[in-house]
mmCIF file of C-alpha atoms in Angstrom:
data_model
loop_
_atom_site.group_PDB
_atom_site.id
_atom_site.type_symbol
_atom_site.label_atom_id
_atom_site.label_comp_id
_atom_site.label_asym_id
_atom_site.label_seq_id
_atom_site.Cartn_x
_atom_site.Cartn_y
_atom_site.Cartn_z
ATOM 1 C CA THR A 4 113.897 -56.635 95.779
ATOM 2 C CA MET A 5 114.321 -58.330 99.142
ATOM 3 C CA LEU A 6 117.242 -60.452 97.878
ATOM 4 C CA THR A 7 118.995 -57.892 95.667
ATOM 5 C CA ASP A 8 118.793 -55.020 98.160
ATOM 6 C CA ASP A 9 120.257 -55.251 101.668
ATOM 7 C CA PRO A 10 117.438 -55.418 104.251
ATOM 8 C CA GLY A 11 119.439 -57.840 106.402
ATOM 9 C CA GLU A 12 119.938 -61.598 106.254
ATOM 10 C CA ASP A 13 117.055 -62.544 108.588
ATOM 11 C CA PRO A 14 114.377 -60.938 106.352
ATOM 12 C CA GLN A 15 116.064 -62.500 103.319
ATOM 13 C CA THR A 16 115.848 -65.941 104.954
ATOM 14 C CA TYR A 17 112.092 -65.545 105.442
ATOM 15 C CA ALA A 18 111.721 -64.277 101.877
ATOM 16 C CA CYS A 19 113.457 -67.439 100.644
ATOM 17 C CA LYS A 20 111.073 -69.598 102.648
ATOM 18 C CA LEU A 21 108.091 -67.881 101.029
ATOM 19 C CA LEU A 22 109.568 -68.528 97.578
ATOM 20 C CA GLU A 23 110.157 -72.190 98.457
ATOM 21 C CA VAL A 24 106.574 -72.588 99.674
ATOM 22 C CA MET A 25 105.229 -70.975 96.486
ATOM 23 C CA LEU A 26 107.269 -73.300 94.259
ATOM 24 C CA LEU A 27 106.141 -76.404 96.147
ATOM 25 C CA GLU A 28 102.482 -75.443 96.419
ATOM 26 C CA CYS A 29 102.233 -74.422 92.752
ATOM 27 C CA LYS A 30 104.285 -77.249 91.251
ATOM 28 C CA GLY A 31 103.573 -77.572 87.536
ATOM 29 C CA ARG A 32 101.492 -74.391 87.392
ATOM 30 C CA ILE A 33 104.092 -71.627 87.428
ATOM 31 C CA ASP A 34 106.926 -73.120 85.371
ATOM 32 C CA GLN A 35 107.071 -70.041 83.140
ATOM 33 C CA TYR A 36 107.885 -67.920 86.198
ATOM 34 C CA ILE A 37 110.622 -70.137 87.637
ATOM 35 C CA PRO A 38 113.490 -68.220 85.936
ATOM 36 C CA SER A 39 112.193 -64.977 87.439
ATOM 37 C CA VAL A 40 111.692 -66.583 90.856
ATOM 38 C CA LEU A 41 115.269 -67.942 90.892
ATOM 39 C CA GLU A 42 116.911 -64.765 89.634
ATOM 40 C CA GLY A 43 117.166 -63.227 93.117
ATOM 41 C CA PRO A 44 118.259 -66.385 95.023
ATOM 42 C CA LEU A 45 120.903 -67.311 92.437
ATOM 43 C CA ALA A 46 122.289 -63.759 92.430
ATOM 44 C CA ARG A 47 122.395 -63.765 96.237
ATOM 45 C CA LEU A 48 124.252 -67.098 96.279
ATOM 46 C CA THR A 49 127.112 -65.508 94.350
ATOM 47 C CA LYS A 50 127.603 -62.853 97.055
ATOM 48 C CA ASN A 51 129.052 -62.994 100.531
ATOM 49 C CA ILE A 52 126.757 -64.679 103.095
ATOM 50 C CA MET A 53 127.416 -64.400 106.816
ATOM 51 C CA ASP A 54 124.492 -66.392 108.203
ATOM 52 C CA PRO A 55 124.550 -70.095 107.169
ATOM 53 C CA ASP A 56 120.761 -70.249 107.635
ATOM 54 C CA LEU A 57 120.386 -67.825 104.726
ATOM 55 C CA ARG A 58 122.620 -69.988 102.538
ATOM 56 C CA TYR A 59 120.578 -73.074 103.430
ATOM 57 C CA ALA A 60 117.354 -71.213 102.622
ATOM 58 C CA LEU A 61 118.738 -70.028 99.253
ATOM 59 C CA VAL A 62 119.809 -73.575 98.371
ATOM 60 C CA LEU A 63 116.364 -74.923 99.280
ATOM 61 C CA VAL A 64 114.658 -72.435 96.959
ATOM 62 C CA VAL A 65 116.675 -73.847 94.068
ATOM 63 C CA VAL A 66 116.037 -77.412 95.291
ATOM 64 C CA ALA A 67 112.292 -76.729 95.329
ATOM 65 C CA ALA A 68 112.541 -75.417 91.771
ATOM 66 C CA LEU A 69 114.493 -78.528 90.718
ATOM 67 C CA TYR A 70 111.788 -80.684 92.285
ATOM 68 C CA SER A 71 109.195 -78.735 90.309
ATOM 69 C CA ASN A 72 110.939 -78.770 86.924
ATOM 70 C CA SER A 73 114.427 -80.266 86.870
ATOM 71 C CA ASN A 74 115.109 -79.829 83.146
ATOM 72 C CA LEU A 75 114.298 -76.127 83.196
ATOM 73 C CA VAL A 76 116.360 -75.447 86.308
ATOM 74 C CA MET A 77 119.369 -77.493 85.114
ATOM 75 C CA GLU A 78 119.479 -75.388 81.954
ATOM 76 C CA LEU A 79 119.045 -72.201 83.963
ATOM 77 C CA LEU A 80 121.927 -73.081 86.301
ATOM 78 C CA GLU A 81 124.198 -73.685 83.310
ATOM 79 C CA LYS A 82 123.296 -70.250 81.907
ATOM 80 C CA THR A 83 123.838 -68.404 85.200
ATOM 81 C CA SER A 84 127.421 -67.345 85.906
ATOM 82 C CA PHE A 85 129.360 -65.423 88.535
ATOM 83 C CA PRO A 86 129.522 -61.669 87.994
ATOM 84 C CA SER A 87 133.331 -61.700 88.042
ATOM 85 C CA ALA A 88 133.963 -64.896 86.078
ATOM 86 C CA ASN A 89 132.678 -66.644 83.003
ATOM 87 C CA GLU A 90 131.804 -69.786 84.946
ATOM 88 C CA ALA A 91 128.396 -71.401 85.420
ATOM 89 C CA ILE A 92 127.033 -71.427 88.942
ATOM 90 C CA THR A 93 126.074 -75.117 88.624
ATOM 91 C CA ALA A 94 129.268 -76.514 90.126
ATOM 92 C CA GLN A 95 129.229 -74.182 93.117
ATOM 93 C CA PHE A 96 125.544 -74.854 93.727
ATOM 94 C CA PHE A 97 125.851 -78.664 93.804
ATOM 95 C CA THR A 98 128.994 -78.520 95.914
ATOM 96 C CA SER A 99 127.280 -76.171 98.349
ATOM 97 C CA TRP A 100 124.121 -78.298 98.416
ATOM 98 C CA LEU A 101 125.915 -81.563 99.172
ATOM 99 C CA ARG A 102 128.001 -79.830 101.837
ATOM 100 C CA ASP A 103 125.240 -77.801 103.459
ATOM 101 C CA CYS A 104 122.560 -80.489 103.550
ATOM 102 C CA GLN A 105 124.628 -82.235 106.225
ATOM 103 C CA ASN A 106 123.722 -79.290 108.453
ATOM 104 C CA PHE A 107 120.038 -79.068 107.547
ATOM 105 C CA GLU A 108 117.771 -79.187 110.569
ATOM 106 C CA GLY A 109 114.334 -80.636 111.129
ATOM 107 C CA ILE A 110 112.221 -82.922 108.982
ATOM 108 C CA HIS A 111 111.145 -80.664 106.121
ATOM 109 C CA ASP A 112 114.594 -79.491 104.998
ATOM 110 C CA ARG A 113 116.041 -83.003 105.062
ATOM 111 C CA LYS A 114 113.029 -84.444 103.270
ATOM 112 C CA MET A 115 113.245 -81.685 100.667
ATOM 113 C CA SER A 116 116.918 -82.461 100.112
ATOM 114 C CA VAL A 117 116.216 -86.182 99.594
ATOM 115 C CA LEU A 118 113.410 -85.461 97.118
ATOM 116 C CA GLY A 119 115.585 -82.959 95.272
ATOM 117 C CA LEU A 120 118.550 -85.325 95.013
ATOM 118 C CA CYS A 121 116.269 -88.115 93.760
ATOM 119 C CA THR A 122 114.936 -85.704 91.138
ATOM 120 C CA VAL A 123 118.514 -84.964 90.032
ATOM 121 C CA LEU A 124 119.230 -88.692 89.734
ATOM 122 C CA GLN A 125 116.194 -89.100 87.479
ATOM 123 C CA SER A 126 116.856 -86.028 85.334
ATOM 124 C CA PRO A 127 117.894 -86.685 81.712
ATOM 125 C CA ILE A 128 120.024 -83.523 81.815
ATOM 126 C CA LYS A 129 123.373 -84.216 83.471
ATOM 127 C CA PRO A 130 125.776 -81.264 83.338
ATOM 128 C CA PRO A 131 129.427 -81.807 84.331
ATOM 129 C CA ALA A 132 128.715 -80.593 87.871
ATOM 130 C CA VAL A 133 126.196 -83.410 88.346
ATOM 131 C CA LEU A 134 128.489 -86.037 86.798
ATOM 132 C CA ASN A 135 131.391 -84.966 89.007
ATOM 133 C CA ASN A 136 129.266 -85.165 92.162
ATOM 134 C CA ALA A 137 127.244 -88.244 91.147
ATOM 135 C CA PRO A 138 129.090 -90.783 93.368
ATOM 136 C CA HIS A 139 128.425 -88.607 96.428
ATOM 137 C CA ILE A 140 124.663 -88.283 95.970
ATOM 138 C CA ILE A 141 123.451 -91.663 97.248
ATOM 139 C CA PRO A 142 125.709 -91.655 100.333
ATOM 140 C CA MET A 143 124.296 -88.237 101.225
ATOM 141 C CA ILE A 144 120.714 -89.456 100.705
ATOM 142 C CA ILE A 145 121.412 -92.442 102.978
ATOM 143 C CA HIS A 146 122.753 -90.094 105.653
ATOM 144 C CA GLN A 147 119.700 -87.846 105.397
ATOM 145 C CA LEU A 148 117.272 -90.769 105.542
ATOM 146 C CA GLU A 149 118.951 -92.213 108.622
ATOM 147 C CA LEU A 150 118.531 -88.852 110.367
ATOM 148 C CA LEU A 151 114.903 -88.760 109.230
ATOM 149 C CA VAL A 152 114.287 -92.199 110.745
ATOM 150 C CA GLU A 153 115.427 -90.817 114.098
ATOM 151 C CA ALA A 154 113.473 -87.602 113.574
ATOM 152 C CA TYR A 155 110.222 -89.469 112.944
ATOM 153 C CA LYS A 156 110.832 -91.600 116.037
ATOM 154 C CA LYS A 157 111.352 -88.456 118.100
ATOM 155 C CA GLU A 158 108.227 -86.895 116.606
ATOM 156 C CA ALA A 159 106.179 -89.986 117.481
ATOM 157 C CA GLU A 160 107.511 -89.973 121.037
ATOM 158 C CA GLU A 161 106.607 -86.303 121.438
ATOM 159 C CA ASP A 162 103.106 -86.965 120.079
ATOM 160 C CA ASN A 163 102.646 -89.805 122.571
ATOM 161 C CA GLU A 164 103.828 -87.565 125.398
ATOM 162 C CA ASP A 165 101.352 -84.887 124.336
ATOM 163 C CA ASP A 166 98.553 -87.469 124.290
ATOM 164 C CA ASP A 167 99.538 -88.645 127.768
ATOM 165 C CA ASP A 168 99.578 -85.050 129.002
ATOM 166 C CA ASP A 169 96.114 -84.459 127.550
ATOM 167 C CA ASP A 170 94.802 -87.602 129.225
ATOM 168 C CA SER A 171 96.292 -86.620 132.569
ATOM 169 C CA LYS A 172 94.819 -83.137 132.294
ATOM 170 C CA THR A 173 91.429 -84.628 131.507
ATOM 171 C CA GLY A 174 91.704 -86.849 134.545
ATOM 172 C CA GLU A 175 92.716 -83.963 136.751
ATOM 173 C CA GLY A 176 89.759 -81.967 135.514
ATOM 174 C CA GLU A 177 87.405 -84.587 136.854
ATOM 175 C CA VAL A 178 88.869 -84.304 140.334
ATOM 176 C CA GLU A 179 87.415 -81.598 142.450
ATOM 177 C CA GLU A 180 89.933 -78.791 142.786
ATOM 178 C CA GLU A 181 91.038 -77.781 146.232
ATOM 179 C CA GLU A 182 90.172 -74.314 147.342
ATOM 180 C CA GLU A 183 93.124 -71.969 147.165
ATOM 181 C CA PRO A 184 93.691 -69.213 149.679
ATOM 182 C CA GLU A 185 91.977 -66.010 148.727
ATOM 183 C CA GLN A 186 94.248 -63.224 147.602
ATOM 184 C CA GLU A 187 93.646 -59.600 148.002
ATOM 185 C CA GLU A 188 91.731 -58.132 145.095
ATOM 186 C CA GLU A 189 94.330 -55.439 144.542
ATOM 187 C CA ASP A 190 97.169 -57.957 144.140
ATOM 188 C CA GLY A 191 95.097 -59.937 141.649
ATOM 189 C CA GLU A 192 94.483 -56.885 139.527
ATOM 190 C CA LEU A 193 98.187 -56.028 139.498
ATOM 191 C CA ASP A 194 99.094 -59.574 138.441
ATOM 192 C CA ASP A 195 96.551 -59.499 135.610
ATOM 193 C CA GLU A 196 97.877 -56.167 134.440
ATOM 194 C CA GLU A 197 101.470 -57.465 134.481
ATOM 195 C CA ASP A 198 100.466 -60.562 132.490
ATOM 196 C CA ASP A 199 98.734 -58.381 129.894
ATOM 197 C CA LYS A 200 101.866 -56.268 129.520
ATOM 198 C CA LYS A 201 103.978 -59.389 128.974
ATOM 199 C CA GLN A 202 101.577 -60.719 126.364
ATOM 200 C CA ARG A 203 101.633 -57.422 124.468
ATOM 201 C CA ASN A 204 105.405 -56.943 124.625
ATOM 202 C CA PRO A 205 106.960 -58.393 121.420
ATOM 203 C CA LEU A 206 110.465 -58.239 122.872
ATOM 204 C CA LEU A 207 109.460 -60.458 125.784
ATOM 205 C CA LYS A 208 107.801 -62.851 123.355
ATOM 206 C CA LEU A 209 111.008 -63.056 121.322
ATOM 207 C CA VAL A 210 113.145 -63.607 124.416
ATOM 208 C CA ASN A 211 110.834 -66.393 125.621
ATOM 209 C CA LYS A 212 110.830 -67.971 122.178
ATOM 210 C CA MET A 213 114.637 -67.924 121.996
ATOM 211 C CA ALA A 214 114.872 -69.438 125.471
ATOM 212 C CA GLU A 215 112.551 -72.269 124.432
ATOM 213 C CA GLU A 216 114.673 -72.872 121.318
ATOM 214 C CA ASP A 217 117.851 -73.038 123.414
ATOM 215 C CA ASP A 218 116.247 -75.592 125.723
ATOM 216 C CA ASP A 219 115.138 -77.664 122.739
ATOM 217 C CA GLU A 220 118.623 -77.556 121.192
ATOM 218 C CA ASP A 221 120.179 -78.851 124.400
ATOM 219 C CA ASP A 222 117.856 -81.872 124.275
ATOM 220 C CA ASP A 223 118.225 -82.306 120.508
ATOM 221 C CA PRO A 224 121.921 -82.344 119.516
ATOM 222 C CA LEU A 225 121.149 -83.685 116.018
ATOM 223 C CA CYS A 226 118.494 -80.987 115.452
ATOM 224 C CA LEU A 227 115.838 -83.606 114.710
ATOM 225 C CA SER A 228 112.887 -81.544 115.895
ATOM 226 C CA GLN A 229 110.906 -79.224 113.669
ATOM 227 C CA THR A 230 112.432 -75.811 113.107
ATOM 228 C CA ILE A 231 110.467 -72.593 113.650
ATOM 229 C CA LEU A 232 110.186 -72.106 109.879
ATOM 230 C CA GLU A 233 108.838 -75.652 109.471
ATOM 231 C CA ILE A 234 106.089 -74.957 111.976
ATOM 232 C CA ASP A 235 105.182 -71.593 110.461
ATOM 233 C CA TYR A 236 105.292 -72.674 106.807
ATOM 234 C CA GLN A 237 103.647 -75.988 105.908
ATOM 235 C CA THR A 238 103.608 -77.298 102.328
ATOM 236 C CA ASN A 239 102.093 -80.211 100.461
ATOM 237 C CA ILE A 240 105.279 -82.288 100.790
ATOM 238 C CA ASP A 241 104.893 -82.094 104.568
ATOM 239 C CA ASP A 242 101.753 -84.231 104.208
ATOM 240 C CA LYS A 243 103.004 -87.761 104.810
ATOM 241 C CA ASP A 244 100.122 -89.165 102.752
ATOM 242 C CA LEU A 245 101.050 -87.220 99.601
ATOM 243 C CA VAL A 246 104.755 -87.931 99.154
ATOM 244 C CA ASP A 247 107.119 -90.164 101.096
ATOM 245 C CA GLU A 248 110.861 -89.635 100.686
ATOM 246 C CA PHE A 249 111.752 -93.238 101.605
ATOM 247 C CA CYS A 250 109.454 -94.626 98.911
ATOM 248 C CA VAL A 251 110.711 -92.086 96.359
ATOM 249 C CA PHE A 252 114.328 -93.083 97.029
ATOM 250 C CA LYS A 253 113.648 -96.816 96.793
ATOM 251 C CA ASP A 254 111.584 -96.435 93.606
ATOM 252 C CA THR A 255 114.227 -94.159 92.057
ATOM 253 C CA LEU A 256 117.065 -96.623 92.640
ATOM 254 C CA GLN A 257 115.125 -99.637 91.422
ATOM 255 C CA THR A 258 113.910 -97.781 88.316
ATOM 256 C CA LEU A 259 117.410 -96.608 87.407
ATOM 257 C CA GLU A 260 118.833 -100.089 87.983
ATOM 258 C CA ALA A 261 116.265 -101.500 85.552
ATOM 259 C CA THR A 262 116.335 -98.769 82.890
ATOM 260 C CA ASP A 263 119.763 -97.081 82.930
ATOM 261 C CA GLY A 264 122.478 -99.506 83.941
ATOM 262 C CA GLU A 265 125.399 -97.244 83.024
ATOM 263 C CA TRP A 266 124.134 -94.303 85.076
ATOM 264 C CA PHE A 267 123.262 -96.689 87.900
ATOM 265 C CA ARG A 268 126.864 -97.910 88.005
ATOM 266 C CA VAL A 269 128.110 -94.321 88.187
ATOM 267 C CA ILE A 270 125.884 -93.295 91.079
ATOM 268 C CA THR A 271 126.597 -96.478 93.053
ATOM 269 C CA SER A 272 130.353 -96.529 92.416
ATOM 270 C CA ALA A 273 131.181 -94.978 95.806
ATOM 271 C CA LEU A 274 128.996 -97.325 97.842
ATOM 272 C CA THR A 275 131.066 -99.269 100.342
ATOM 273 C CA PRO A 276 129.812 -102.603 101.734
ATOM 274 C CA GLU A 277 128.776 -100.702 104.880
ATOM 275 C CA LEU A 278 126.692 -98.193 102.903
ATOM 276 C CA THR A 279 125.175 -100.924 100.752
ATOM 277 C CA ALA A 280 124.125 -102.773 103.914
ATOM 278 C CA LYS A 281 122.344 -99.628 105.103
ATOM 279 C CA LEU A 282 120.086 -99.700 102.048
ATOM 280 C CA GLN A 283 118.258 -102.838 103.198
ATOM 281 C CA PRO A 284 116.704 -101.335 106.371
ATOM 282 C CA LEU A 285 115.874 -98.139 104.462
ATOM 283 C CA PHE A 286 114.061 -100.172 101.800
ATOM 284 C CA ILE A 287 112.169 -102.054 104.507
ATOM 285 C CA THR A 288 111.222 -98.724 106.093
ATOM 286 C CA ALA A 289 109.991 -97.537 102.691
ATOM 287 C CA GLU A 290 107.654 -100.515 102.309
ATOM 288 C CA GLN A 291 106.394 -100.173 105.871
ATOM 289 C CA ARG A 292 105.635 -96.489 105.303
ATOM 290 C CA ARG A 293 103.967 -97.258 101.968
ATOM 291 C CA ALA A 294 101.750 -99.866 103.623
ATOM 292 C CA ALA A 295 100.859 -97.465 106.442
ATOM 293 C CA MET A 296 100.074 -94.721 103.929
ATOM 294 C CA ASP A 297 97.794 -97.043 101.938
ATOM 295 C CA ALA A 298 96.043 -98.117 105.151
ATOM 296 C CA ARG A 299 95.398 -94.485 106.142
ATOM 297 C CA LYS A 300 93.992 -93.738 102.694
ATOM 298 C CA ARG A 301 91.604 -96.719 102.897
ATOM 299 C CA GLU A 302 90.534 -95.708 106.369
ATOM 300 C CA THR A 303 89.911 -92.110 105.261
ATOM 301 C CA ALA A 304 87.892 -93.362 102.307
ATOM 302 C CA GLY A 305 85.743 -95.386 104.691
ATOM 303 C CA GLY A 306 87.203 -98.761 103.813
ATOM 304 C CA TYR A 307 88.348 -101.464 106.157
ATOM 305 C CA CYS A 308 91.828 -100.887 107.567
ATOM 306 C CA PHE A 309 93.671 -104.189 107.157
ATOM 307 C CA THR A 310 96.648 -104.854 109.371
ATOM 308 C CA VAL A 311 99.739 -105.339 107.214
ATOM 309 C CA THR A 312 101.850 -108.175 108.547
ATOM 310 C CA ALA A 313 103.890 -109.380 105.547
ATOM 311 C CA ILE A 314 106.633 -106.880 104.790
ATOM 312 C CA PRO A 315 109.658 -108.230 102.883
ATOM 313 C CA ASN A 316 112.745 -108.251 105.066
ATOM 314 C CA ALA A 317 115.235 -108.159 102.186
ATOM 315 C CA PHE A 318 115.511 -106.597 98.765
ATOM 316 C CA THR A 319 117.802 -107.453 95.872
ATOM 317 C CA PHE A 320 120.296 -104.695 95.324
ATOM 318 C CA HIS A 321 123.256 -105.168 93.014
ATOM 319 C CA SER A 322 125.101 -103.474 90.218
ATOM 320 C CA PRO A 323 124.245 -104.856 86.793
#
């Protein structure tokens, strides 16, 4: 297959993205095939990987499977071992996930990581690898959510700029264009022919695309913008009206605090006063996003869109 043979790491990265999309789009409908779907990615994770993007993509396939059916995947990870050692892959996977998610780029990958980590926190199956890494999970979620706050701000700014550009273009279209000097017909034909060649040349397209990416990276040191794979492969979790990672995190913590005090103490044991203080604005963001999501749903359904003005500015958060 694509992941067990050696077609190169770039094709394998795209293959992983297709598997991730399939798992997310068919959540709850292909559980019986999850072990087969993960066989290739888990085997590839145990081998040498040169390109970190491939490792991130492999991790996200497993994260998507965890999000789809955490109990099944937890058991599968415990049964999967390295070819050269009688050791479950679970520990290496969670260590790699918590390390690599710091380098995830764009909105989708970070959102997927938050949803996956929240799913792990809620899972009744807690292998030693999860227990050993438990205190590090919430700090990593906080870090990811803070980056997502900035990413959504950047996305909104870019959308506003696009709207302004569209308005300016519309305005320019209403102004009578000045007559440009006539060019010789022969020169025009040569220019058209050259443009056609550029449009048909895939190498030139790739070079232009890479140049645009380099420009974007210079303006985006935290890699907040959407990645190429995000743009090309959209899933249901990318719909902000279907699932919101801020709301999921807040609901997960409050549910665990109310229903599983011992586990709650374990996962919050590494929270410093500084990290605990960061939870308050994230909880406020969650309620603001929930209110906005509800308003959009009412508006889509044809109801009146009420303006939400009363959002709590503090939430109780303490260890039992």
